[in-house]
mmCIF file of C-alpha atoms and ligand atoms in Angstrom:
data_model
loop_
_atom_site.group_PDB
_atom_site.id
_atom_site.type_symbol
_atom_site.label_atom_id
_atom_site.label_comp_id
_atom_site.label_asym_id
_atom_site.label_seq_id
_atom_site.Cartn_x
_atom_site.Cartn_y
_atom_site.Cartn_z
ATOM 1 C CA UNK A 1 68.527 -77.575 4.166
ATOM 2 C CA UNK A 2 67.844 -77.291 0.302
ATOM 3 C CA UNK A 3 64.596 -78.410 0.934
ATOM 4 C CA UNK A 4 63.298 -76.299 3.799
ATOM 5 C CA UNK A 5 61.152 -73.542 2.010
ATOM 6 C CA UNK A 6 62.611 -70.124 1.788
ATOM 7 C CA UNK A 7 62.120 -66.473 1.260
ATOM 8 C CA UNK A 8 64.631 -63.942 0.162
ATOM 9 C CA UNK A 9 64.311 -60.022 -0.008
ATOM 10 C CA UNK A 10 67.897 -59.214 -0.844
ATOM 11 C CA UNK A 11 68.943 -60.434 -3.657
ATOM 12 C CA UNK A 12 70.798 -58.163 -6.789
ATOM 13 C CA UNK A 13 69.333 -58.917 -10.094
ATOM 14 C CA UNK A 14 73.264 -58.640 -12.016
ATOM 15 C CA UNK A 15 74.836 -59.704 -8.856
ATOM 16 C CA UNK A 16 72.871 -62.969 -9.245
ATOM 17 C CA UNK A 17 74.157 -63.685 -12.697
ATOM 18 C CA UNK A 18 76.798 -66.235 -12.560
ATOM 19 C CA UNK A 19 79.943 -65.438 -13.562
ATOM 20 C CA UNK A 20 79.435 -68.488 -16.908
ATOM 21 C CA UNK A 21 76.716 -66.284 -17.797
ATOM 22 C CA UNK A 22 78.603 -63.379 -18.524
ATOM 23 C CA UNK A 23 81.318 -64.971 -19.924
ATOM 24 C CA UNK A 24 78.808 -66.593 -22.505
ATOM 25 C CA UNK A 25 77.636 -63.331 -23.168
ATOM 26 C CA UNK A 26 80.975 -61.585 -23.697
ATOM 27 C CA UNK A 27 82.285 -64.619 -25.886
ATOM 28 C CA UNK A 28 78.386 -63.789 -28.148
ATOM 29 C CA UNK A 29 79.283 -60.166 -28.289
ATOM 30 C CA UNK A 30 83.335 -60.252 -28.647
ATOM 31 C CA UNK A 31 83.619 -58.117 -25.523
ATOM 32 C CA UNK A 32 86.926 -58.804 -23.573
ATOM 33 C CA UNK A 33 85.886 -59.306 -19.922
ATOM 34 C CA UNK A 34 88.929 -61.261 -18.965
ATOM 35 C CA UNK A 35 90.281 -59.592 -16.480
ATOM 36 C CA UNK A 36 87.435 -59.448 -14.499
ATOM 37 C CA UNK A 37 87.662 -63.414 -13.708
ATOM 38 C CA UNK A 38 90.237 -65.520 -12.024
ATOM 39 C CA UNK A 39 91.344 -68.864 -13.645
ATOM 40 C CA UNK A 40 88.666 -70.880 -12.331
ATOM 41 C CA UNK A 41 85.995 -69.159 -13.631
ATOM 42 C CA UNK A 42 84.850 -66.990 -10.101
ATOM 43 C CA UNK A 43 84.653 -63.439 -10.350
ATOM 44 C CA UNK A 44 88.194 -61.645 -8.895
ATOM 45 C CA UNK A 45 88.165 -58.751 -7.110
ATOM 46 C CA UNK A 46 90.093 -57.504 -4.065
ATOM 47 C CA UNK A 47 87.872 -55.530 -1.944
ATOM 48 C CA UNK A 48 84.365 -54.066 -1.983
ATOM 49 C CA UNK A 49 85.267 -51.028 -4.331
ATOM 50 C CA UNK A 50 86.888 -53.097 -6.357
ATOM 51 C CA UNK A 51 84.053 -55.526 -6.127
ATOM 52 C CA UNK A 52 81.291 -52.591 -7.567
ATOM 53 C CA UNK A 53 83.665 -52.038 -10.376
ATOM 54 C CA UNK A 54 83.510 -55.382 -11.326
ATOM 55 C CA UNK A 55 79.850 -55.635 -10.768
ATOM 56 C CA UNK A 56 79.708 -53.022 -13.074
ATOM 57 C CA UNK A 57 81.653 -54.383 -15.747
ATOM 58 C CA UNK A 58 79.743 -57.677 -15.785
ATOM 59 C CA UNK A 59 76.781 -55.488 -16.532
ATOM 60 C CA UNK A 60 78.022 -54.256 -19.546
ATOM 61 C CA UNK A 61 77.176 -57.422 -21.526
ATOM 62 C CA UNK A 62 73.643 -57.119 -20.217
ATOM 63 C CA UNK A 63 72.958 -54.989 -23.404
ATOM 64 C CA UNK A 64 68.993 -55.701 -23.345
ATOM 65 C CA UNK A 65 66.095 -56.480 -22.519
ATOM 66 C CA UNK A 66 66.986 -60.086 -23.816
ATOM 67 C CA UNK A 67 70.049 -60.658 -21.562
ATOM 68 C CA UNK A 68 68.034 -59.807 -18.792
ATOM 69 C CA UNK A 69 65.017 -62.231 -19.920
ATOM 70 C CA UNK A 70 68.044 -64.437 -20.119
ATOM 71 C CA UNK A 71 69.198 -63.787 -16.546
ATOM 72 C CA UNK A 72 65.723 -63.885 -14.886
ATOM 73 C CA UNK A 73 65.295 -67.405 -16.064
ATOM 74 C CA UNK A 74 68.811 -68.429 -15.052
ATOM 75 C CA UNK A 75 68.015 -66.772 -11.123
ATOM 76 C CA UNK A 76 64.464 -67.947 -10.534
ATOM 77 C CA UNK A 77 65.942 -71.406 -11.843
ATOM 78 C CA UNK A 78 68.819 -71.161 -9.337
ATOM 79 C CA UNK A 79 66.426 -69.653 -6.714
ATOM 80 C CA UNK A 80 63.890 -72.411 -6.843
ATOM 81 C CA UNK A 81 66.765 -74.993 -6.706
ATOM 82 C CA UNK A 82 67.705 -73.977 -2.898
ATOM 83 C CA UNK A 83 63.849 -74.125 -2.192
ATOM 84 C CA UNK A 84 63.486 -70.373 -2.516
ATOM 85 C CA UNK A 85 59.162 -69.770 -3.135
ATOM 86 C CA UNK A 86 59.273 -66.314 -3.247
ATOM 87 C CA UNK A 87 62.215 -63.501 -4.286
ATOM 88 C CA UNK A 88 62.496 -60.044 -4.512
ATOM 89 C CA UNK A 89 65.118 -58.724 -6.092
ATOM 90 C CA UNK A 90 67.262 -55.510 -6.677
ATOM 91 C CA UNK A 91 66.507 -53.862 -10.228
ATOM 92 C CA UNK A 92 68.808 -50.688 -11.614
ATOM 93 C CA UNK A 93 67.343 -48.832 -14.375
ATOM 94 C CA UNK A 94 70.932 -47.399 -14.467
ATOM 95 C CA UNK A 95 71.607 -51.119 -15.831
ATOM 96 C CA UNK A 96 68.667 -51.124 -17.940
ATOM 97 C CA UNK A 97 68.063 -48.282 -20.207
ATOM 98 C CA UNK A 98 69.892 -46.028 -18.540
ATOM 99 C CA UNK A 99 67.031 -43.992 -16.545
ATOM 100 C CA UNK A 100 65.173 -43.322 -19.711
ATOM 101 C CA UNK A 101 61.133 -44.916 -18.613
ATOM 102 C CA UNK A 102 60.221 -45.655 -21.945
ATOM 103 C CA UNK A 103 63.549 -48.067 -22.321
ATOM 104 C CA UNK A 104 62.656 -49.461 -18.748
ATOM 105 C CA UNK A 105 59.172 -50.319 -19.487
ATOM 106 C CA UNK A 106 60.579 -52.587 -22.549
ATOM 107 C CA UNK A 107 63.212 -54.264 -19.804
ATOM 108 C CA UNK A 108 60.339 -54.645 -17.443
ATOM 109 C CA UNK A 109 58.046 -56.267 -19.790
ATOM 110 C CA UNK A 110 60.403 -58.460 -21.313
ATOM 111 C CA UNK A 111 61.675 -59.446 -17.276
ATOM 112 C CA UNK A 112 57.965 -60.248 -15.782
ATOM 113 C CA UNK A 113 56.891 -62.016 -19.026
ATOM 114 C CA UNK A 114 60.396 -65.079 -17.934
ATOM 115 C CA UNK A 115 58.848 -64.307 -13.942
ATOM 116 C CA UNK A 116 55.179 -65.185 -15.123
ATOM 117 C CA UNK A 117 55.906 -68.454 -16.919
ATOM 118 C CA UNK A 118 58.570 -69.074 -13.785
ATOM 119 C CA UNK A 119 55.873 -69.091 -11.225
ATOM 120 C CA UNK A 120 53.548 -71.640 -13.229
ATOM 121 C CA UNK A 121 56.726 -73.685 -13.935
ATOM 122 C CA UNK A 122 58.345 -73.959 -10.819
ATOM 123 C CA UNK A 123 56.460 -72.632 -8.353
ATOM 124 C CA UNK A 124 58.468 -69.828 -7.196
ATOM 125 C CA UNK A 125 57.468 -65.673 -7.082
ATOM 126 C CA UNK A 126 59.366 -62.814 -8.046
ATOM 127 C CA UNK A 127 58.567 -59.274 -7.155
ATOM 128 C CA UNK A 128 60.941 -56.105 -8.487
ATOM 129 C CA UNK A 129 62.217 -53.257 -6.068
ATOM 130 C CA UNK A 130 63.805 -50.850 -8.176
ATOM 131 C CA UNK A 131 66.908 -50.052 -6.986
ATOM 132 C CA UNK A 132 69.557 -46.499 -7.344
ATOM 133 C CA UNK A 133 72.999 -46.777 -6.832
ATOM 134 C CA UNK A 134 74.251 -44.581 -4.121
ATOM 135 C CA UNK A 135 77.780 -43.531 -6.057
ATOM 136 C CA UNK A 136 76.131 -42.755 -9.668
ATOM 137 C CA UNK A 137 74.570 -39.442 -7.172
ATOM 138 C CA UNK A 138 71.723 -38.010 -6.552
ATOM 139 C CA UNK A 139 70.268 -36.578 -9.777
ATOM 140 C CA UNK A 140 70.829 -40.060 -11.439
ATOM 141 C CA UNK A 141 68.916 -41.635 -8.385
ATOM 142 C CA UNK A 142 66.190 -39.334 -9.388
ATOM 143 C CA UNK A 143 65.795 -40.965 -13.229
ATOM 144 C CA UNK A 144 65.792 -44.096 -11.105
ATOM 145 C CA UNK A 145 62.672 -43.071 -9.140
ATOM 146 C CA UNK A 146 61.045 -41.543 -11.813
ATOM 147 C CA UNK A 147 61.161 -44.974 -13.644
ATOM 148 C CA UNK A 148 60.082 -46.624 -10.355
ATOM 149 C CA UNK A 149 57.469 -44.222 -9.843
ATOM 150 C CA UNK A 150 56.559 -44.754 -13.790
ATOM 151 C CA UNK A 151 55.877 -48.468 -13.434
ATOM 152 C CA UNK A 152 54.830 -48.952 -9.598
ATOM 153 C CA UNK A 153 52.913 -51.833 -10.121
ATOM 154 C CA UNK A 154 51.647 -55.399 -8.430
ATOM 155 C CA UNK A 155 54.938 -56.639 -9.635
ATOM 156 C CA UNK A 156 57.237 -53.493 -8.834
ATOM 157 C CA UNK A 157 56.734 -53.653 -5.226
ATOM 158 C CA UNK A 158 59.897 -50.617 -3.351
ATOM 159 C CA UNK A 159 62.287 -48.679 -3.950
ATOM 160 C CA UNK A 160 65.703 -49.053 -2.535
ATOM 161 C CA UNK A 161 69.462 -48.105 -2.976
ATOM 162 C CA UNK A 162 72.565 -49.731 -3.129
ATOM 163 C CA UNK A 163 76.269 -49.246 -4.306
ATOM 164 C CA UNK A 164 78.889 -47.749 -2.024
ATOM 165 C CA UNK A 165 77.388 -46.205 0.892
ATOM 166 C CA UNK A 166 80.181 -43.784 1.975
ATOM 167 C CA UNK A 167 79.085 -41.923 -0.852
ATOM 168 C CA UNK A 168 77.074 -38.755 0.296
ATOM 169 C CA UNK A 169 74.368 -38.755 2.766
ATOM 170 C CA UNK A 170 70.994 -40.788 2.993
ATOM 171 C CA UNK A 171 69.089 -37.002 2.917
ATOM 172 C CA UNK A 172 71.163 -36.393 -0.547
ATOM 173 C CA UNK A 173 68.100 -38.645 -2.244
ATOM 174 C CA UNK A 174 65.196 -37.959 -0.103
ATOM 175 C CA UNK A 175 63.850 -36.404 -2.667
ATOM 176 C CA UNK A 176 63.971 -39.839 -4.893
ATOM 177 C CA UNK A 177 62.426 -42.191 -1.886
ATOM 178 C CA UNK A 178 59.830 -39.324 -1.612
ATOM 179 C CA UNK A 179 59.118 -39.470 -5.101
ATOM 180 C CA UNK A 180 58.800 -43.321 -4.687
ATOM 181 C CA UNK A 181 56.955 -43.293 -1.779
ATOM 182 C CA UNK A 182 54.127 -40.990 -3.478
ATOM 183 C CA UNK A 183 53.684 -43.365 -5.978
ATOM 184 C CA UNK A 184 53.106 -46.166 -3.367
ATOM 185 C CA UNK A 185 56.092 -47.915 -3.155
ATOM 186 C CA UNK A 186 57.773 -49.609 -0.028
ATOM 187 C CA UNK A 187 61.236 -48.202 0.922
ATOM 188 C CA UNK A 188 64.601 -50.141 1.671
ATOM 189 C CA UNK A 189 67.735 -48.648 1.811
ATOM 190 C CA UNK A 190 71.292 -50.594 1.857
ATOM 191 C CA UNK A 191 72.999 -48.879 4.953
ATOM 192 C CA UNK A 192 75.309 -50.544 7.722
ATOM 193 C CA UNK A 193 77.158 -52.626 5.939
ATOM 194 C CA UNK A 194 80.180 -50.366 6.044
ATOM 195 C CA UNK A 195 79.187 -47.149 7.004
ATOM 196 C CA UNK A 196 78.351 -48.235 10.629
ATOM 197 C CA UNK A 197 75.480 -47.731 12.945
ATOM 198 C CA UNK A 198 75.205 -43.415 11.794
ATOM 199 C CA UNK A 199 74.852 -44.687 8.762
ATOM 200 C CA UNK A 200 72.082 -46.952 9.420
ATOM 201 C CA UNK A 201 70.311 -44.084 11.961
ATOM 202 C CA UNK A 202 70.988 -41.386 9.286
ATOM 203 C CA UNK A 203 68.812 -43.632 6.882
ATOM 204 C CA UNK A 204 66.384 -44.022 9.158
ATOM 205 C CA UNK A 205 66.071 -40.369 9.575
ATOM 206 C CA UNK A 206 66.145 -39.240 6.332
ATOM 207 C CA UNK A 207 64.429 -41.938 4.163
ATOM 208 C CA UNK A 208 61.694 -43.509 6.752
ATOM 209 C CA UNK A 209 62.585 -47.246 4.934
ATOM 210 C CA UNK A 210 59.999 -50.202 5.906
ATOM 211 C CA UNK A 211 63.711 -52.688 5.783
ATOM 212 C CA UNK A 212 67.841 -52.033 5.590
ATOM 213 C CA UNK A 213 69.252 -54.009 3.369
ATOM 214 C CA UNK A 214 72.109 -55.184 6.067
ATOM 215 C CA UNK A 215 71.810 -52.752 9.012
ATOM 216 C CA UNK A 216 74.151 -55.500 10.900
ATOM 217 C CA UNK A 217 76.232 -52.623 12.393
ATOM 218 C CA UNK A 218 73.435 -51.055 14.209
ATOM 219 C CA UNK A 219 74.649 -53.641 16.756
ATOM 220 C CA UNK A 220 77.329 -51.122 17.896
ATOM 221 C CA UNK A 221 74.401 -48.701 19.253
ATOM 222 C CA UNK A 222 71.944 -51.096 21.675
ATOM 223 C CA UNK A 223 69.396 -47.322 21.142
ATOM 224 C CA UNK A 224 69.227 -47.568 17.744
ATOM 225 C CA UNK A 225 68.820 -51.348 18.029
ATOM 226 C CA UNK A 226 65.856 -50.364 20.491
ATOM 227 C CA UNK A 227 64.470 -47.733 17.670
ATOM 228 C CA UNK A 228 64.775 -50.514 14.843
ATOM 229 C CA UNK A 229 62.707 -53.275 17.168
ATOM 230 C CA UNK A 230 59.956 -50.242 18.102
ATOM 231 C CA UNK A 231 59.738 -49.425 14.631
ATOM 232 C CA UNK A 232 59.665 -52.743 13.214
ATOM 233 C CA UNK A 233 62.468 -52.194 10.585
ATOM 234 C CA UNK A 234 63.325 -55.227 9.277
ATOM 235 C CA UNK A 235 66.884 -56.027 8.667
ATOM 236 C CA UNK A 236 67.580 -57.588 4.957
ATOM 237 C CA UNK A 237 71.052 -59.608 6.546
ATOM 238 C CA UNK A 238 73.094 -61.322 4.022
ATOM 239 C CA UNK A 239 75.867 -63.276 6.513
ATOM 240 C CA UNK A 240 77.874 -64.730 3.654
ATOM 241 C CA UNK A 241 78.306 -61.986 1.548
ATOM 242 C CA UNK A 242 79.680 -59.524 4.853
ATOM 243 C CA UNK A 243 81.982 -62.527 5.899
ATOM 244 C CA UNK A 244 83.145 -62.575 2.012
ATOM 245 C CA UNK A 245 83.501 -58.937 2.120
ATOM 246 C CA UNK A 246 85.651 -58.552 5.425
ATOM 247 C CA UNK A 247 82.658 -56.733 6.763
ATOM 248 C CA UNK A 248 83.513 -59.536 9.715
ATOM 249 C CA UNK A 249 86.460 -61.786 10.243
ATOM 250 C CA UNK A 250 84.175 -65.117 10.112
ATOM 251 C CA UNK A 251 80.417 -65.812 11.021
ATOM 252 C CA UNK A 252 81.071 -66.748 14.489
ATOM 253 C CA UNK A 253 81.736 -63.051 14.985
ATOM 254 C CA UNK A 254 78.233 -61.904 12.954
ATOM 255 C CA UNK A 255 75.831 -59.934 15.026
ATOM 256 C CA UNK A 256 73.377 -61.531 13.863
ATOM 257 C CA UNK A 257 71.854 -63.708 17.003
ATOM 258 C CA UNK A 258 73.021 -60.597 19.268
ATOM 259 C CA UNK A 259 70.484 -58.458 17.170
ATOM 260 C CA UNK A 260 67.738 -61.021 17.237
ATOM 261 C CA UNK A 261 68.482 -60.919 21.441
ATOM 262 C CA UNK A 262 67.537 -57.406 21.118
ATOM 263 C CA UNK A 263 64.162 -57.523 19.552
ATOM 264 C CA UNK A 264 65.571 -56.639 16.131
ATOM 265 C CA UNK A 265 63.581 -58.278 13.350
ATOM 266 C CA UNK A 266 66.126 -60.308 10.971
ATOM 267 C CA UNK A 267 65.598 -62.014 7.983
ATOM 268 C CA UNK A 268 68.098 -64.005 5.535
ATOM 269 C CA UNK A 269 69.937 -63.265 2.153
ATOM 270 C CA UNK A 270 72.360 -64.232 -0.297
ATOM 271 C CA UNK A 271 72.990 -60.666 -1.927
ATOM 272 C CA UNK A 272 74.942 -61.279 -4.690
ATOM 273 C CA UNK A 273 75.272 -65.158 -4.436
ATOM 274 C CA UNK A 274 78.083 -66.010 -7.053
ATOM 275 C CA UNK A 275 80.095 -63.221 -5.934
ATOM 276 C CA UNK A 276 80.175 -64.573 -2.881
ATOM 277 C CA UNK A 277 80.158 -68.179 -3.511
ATOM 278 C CA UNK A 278 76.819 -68.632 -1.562
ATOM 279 C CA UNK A 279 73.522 -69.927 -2.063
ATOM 280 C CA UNK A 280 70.225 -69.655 0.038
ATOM 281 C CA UNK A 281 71.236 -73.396 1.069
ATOM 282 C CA UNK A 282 74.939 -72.797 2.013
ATOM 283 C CA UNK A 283 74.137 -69.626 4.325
ATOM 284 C CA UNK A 284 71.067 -72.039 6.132
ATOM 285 C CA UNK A 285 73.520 -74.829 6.587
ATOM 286 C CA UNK A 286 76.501 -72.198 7.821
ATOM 287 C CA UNK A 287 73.914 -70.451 10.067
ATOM 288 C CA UNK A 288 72.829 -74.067 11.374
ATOM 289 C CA UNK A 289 76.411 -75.113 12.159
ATOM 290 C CA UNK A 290 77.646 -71.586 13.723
ATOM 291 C CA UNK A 291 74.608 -70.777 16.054
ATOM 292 C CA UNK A 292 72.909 -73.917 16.307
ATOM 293 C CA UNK A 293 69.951 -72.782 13.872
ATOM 294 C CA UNK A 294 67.339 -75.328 13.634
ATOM 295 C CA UNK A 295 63.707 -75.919 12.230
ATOM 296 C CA UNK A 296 61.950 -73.371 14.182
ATOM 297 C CA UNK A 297 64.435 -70.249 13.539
ATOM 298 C CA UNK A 298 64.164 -70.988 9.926
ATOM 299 C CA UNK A 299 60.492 -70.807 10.044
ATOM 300 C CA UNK A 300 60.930 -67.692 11.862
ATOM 301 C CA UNK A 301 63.206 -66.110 9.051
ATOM 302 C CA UNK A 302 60.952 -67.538 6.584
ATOM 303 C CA UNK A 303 57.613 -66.223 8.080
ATOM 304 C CA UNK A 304 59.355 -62.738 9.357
ATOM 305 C CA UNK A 305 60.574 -62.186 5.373
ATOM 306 C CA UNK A 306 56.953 -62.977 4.649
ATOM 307 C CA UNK A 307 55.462 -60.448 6.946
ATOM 308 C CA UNK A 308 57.942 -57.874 5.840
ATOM 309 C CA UNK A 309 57.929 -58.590 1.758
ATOM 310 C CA UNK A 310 56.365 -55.622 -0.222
ATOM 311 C CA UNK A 311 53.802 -57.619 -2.349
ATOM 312 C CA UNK A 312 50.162 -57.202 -1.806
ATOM 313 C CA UNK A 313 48.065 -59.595 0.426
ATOM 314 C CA UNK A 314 46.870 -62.282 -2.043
ATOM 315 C CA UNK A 315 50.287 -63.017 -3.197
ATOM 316 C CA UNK A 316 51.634 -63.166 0.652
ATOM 317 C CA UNK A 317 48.308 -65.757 1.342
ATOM 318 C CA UNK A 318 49.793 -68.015 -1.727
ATOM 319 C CA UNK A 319 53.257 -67.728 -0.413
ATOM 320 C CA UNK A 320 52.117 -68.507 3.097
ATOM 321 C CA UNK A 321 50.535 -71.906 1.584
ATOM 322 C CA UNK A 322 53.757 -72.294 0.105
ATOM 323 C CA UNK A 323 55.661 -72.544 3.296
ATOM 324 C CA UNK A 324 53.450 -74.258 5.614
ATOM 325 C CA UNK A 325 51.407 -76.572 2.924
ATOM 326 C CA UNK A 326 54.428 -78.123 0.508
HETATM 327 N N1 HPA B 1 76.342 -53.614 -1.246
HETATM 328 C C1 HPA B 1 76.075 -52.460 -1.861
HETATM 329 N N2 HPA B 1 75.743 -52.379 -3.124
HETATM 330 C C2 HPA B 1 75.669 -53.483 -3.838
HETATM 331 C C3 HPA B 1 75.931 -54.705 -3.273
HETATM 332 C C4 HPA B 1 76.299 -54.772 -1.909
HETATM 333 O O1 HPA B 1 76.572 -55.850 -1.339
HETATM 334 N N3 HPA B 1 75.781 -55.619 -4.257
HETATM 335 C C5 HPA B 1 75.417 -54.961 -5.362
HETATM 336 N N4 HPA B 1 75.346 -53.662 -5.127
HETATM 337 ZN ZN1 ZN B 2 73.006 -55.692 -1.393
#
């Protein structure tokens, strides 16, 4: 399963760092983040709320554009390791200068110059999507975009949103996906992991995103599953981290083979993989054991991820070689 080559869209840049990371970096900078890990080292949190506040605190040794050179070698290293050829992954200027563009071009810079030297090293591709988080609000989300807008590049690729999505509505930062959208970036939105199938349909509506990062519980509305597969909206699923989460009791009760049945497009993530104790490897071999997964469906996840990945054409022809060729 390590082996089999892989390609992930959903994957948070500080909720990849693992949890000896930050405690190196809190020991380096005399910052007490004890409470924030249980006795064996994991992260400890109780629920998802609780999770983002821990999330959050874990970013607050990631003081600059260092720590994150820092953490993009120790991800693309991890990545490449579960025989992951091409990423994209969640970046919050709220995380990395604050929403000031002249402080996120330095964190940028500083973050492609580790994913340059990655790809000749290991052969594995990174590609940003510049991410706002849903419970900072709307006229935060709209620093976010201007950043994203700022620095849409080859390299920064969409524009999405996480953080807790019973937080206002999807048409409270239309503005900010519009804004990102002008500048030429592909849209993905987080919705349907908690707030249910409305939630994923109100996105839809309001924000016009290419892929939902989750979208799982659009399974509770077969129309809506109907509109996703017409559209071509690509779900970004993450099994582990829902199961983690309580989002479902166990995998055997994911939707996610009842979603495929229905034309829906589905591809596979970790999320925020040392949060959730999961690697690209671990959901493939949980996914192979539960539903009987084999060869052929992982090429499909693999080649569906492709089609639906935001980077221009030349990079998806090297990534295709990648998966068929290696
Ligand atoms: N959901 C929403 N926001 C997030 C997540 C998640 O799983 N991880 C980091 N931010
Ligand atoms: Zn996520």
């Amino acid at each position: 399963m390590r082996d089999i080559k892989k390609v992930e869209l959903h994957l948070h840049f500080e909720g990849a760092a693992p949890p000896a990371f930050i405690r190196g970096l809190a020991q380096e900078k005399n910052v007490d983040l004890s409470k924030i890990f249980r006795e064996d080292g994991s992260y400890a949190y109780r629920d998802f709320s609780h999770f983002l506040q821990v999330y959050e605190a874990a970013t607050s040794v990631l003081t600059g554009p260092e720590e994150f050179a820092r953490l993009t070698r120790a991800l693309l290293e991890e990545s490449a390791s579960h025989g992951v050829v091409y990423t994209e992954a969640f970046l919050s200027p709220d995380f990395c200068g604050g929403g000031d563009v002249a402080a996120w071009r330095e964190y940028l810079a500083a973050i492609q110059e580790v994913a340059d030297t990655a790809e000749r090293d290991m052969g594995i591709s990174l590609r940003g999507i510049v991410t706002c988080i849903r419970h900072f609000g709307p006229e935060q989300a709209k620093a976010v975009a201007t950043c994203a807008a700022e620095t849409a590049s080859e390299w920064v690729v969409g524009f999405g949103m996480g953080g807790d999505e019973m937080m206002g509505a999807p048409s409270d930062f239309a503005w900010s996906f519009d804004c990102a959208r002008e500048a030429g970036l592909a849209i993905t939105t987080h919705a349907g992991e908690w707030g249910g199938a409305k939630s994923v349909r109100d996105s839809v509506e309001a924000l016009r995103p290419a892929r939902i990062g989750h979208g799982v519980q659009a399974i509770d509305d077969p129309e809506l599953c109907d509109l996703l597969a017409e559209r071509d909206i690509v779900l970004e699923v993450c099994p582990g981290s829902n199961v983690f989460l309580g989002v479902y009791p166990k995998l055997e009760a994911h939707p996610i083979q009842r979603l495929r049945d229905r034309g829906v497009k589905v591809t596979i993530s970790t999320d925020d993989p040392p949060f959730f104790h999961t690697t690209m490897t671990r959901e493939y071999e949980n996914l192979s054991r539960v539903f009987g997964y084999d060869e052929s469906d992982f090429a499909d996840f693999a080649n569906t991820a492709l089609d639906a990945a935001f980077c221009d054409e030349a990079t998806r022809d090297t990534i295709r070689e990648r998966l068929t060729h290696e």
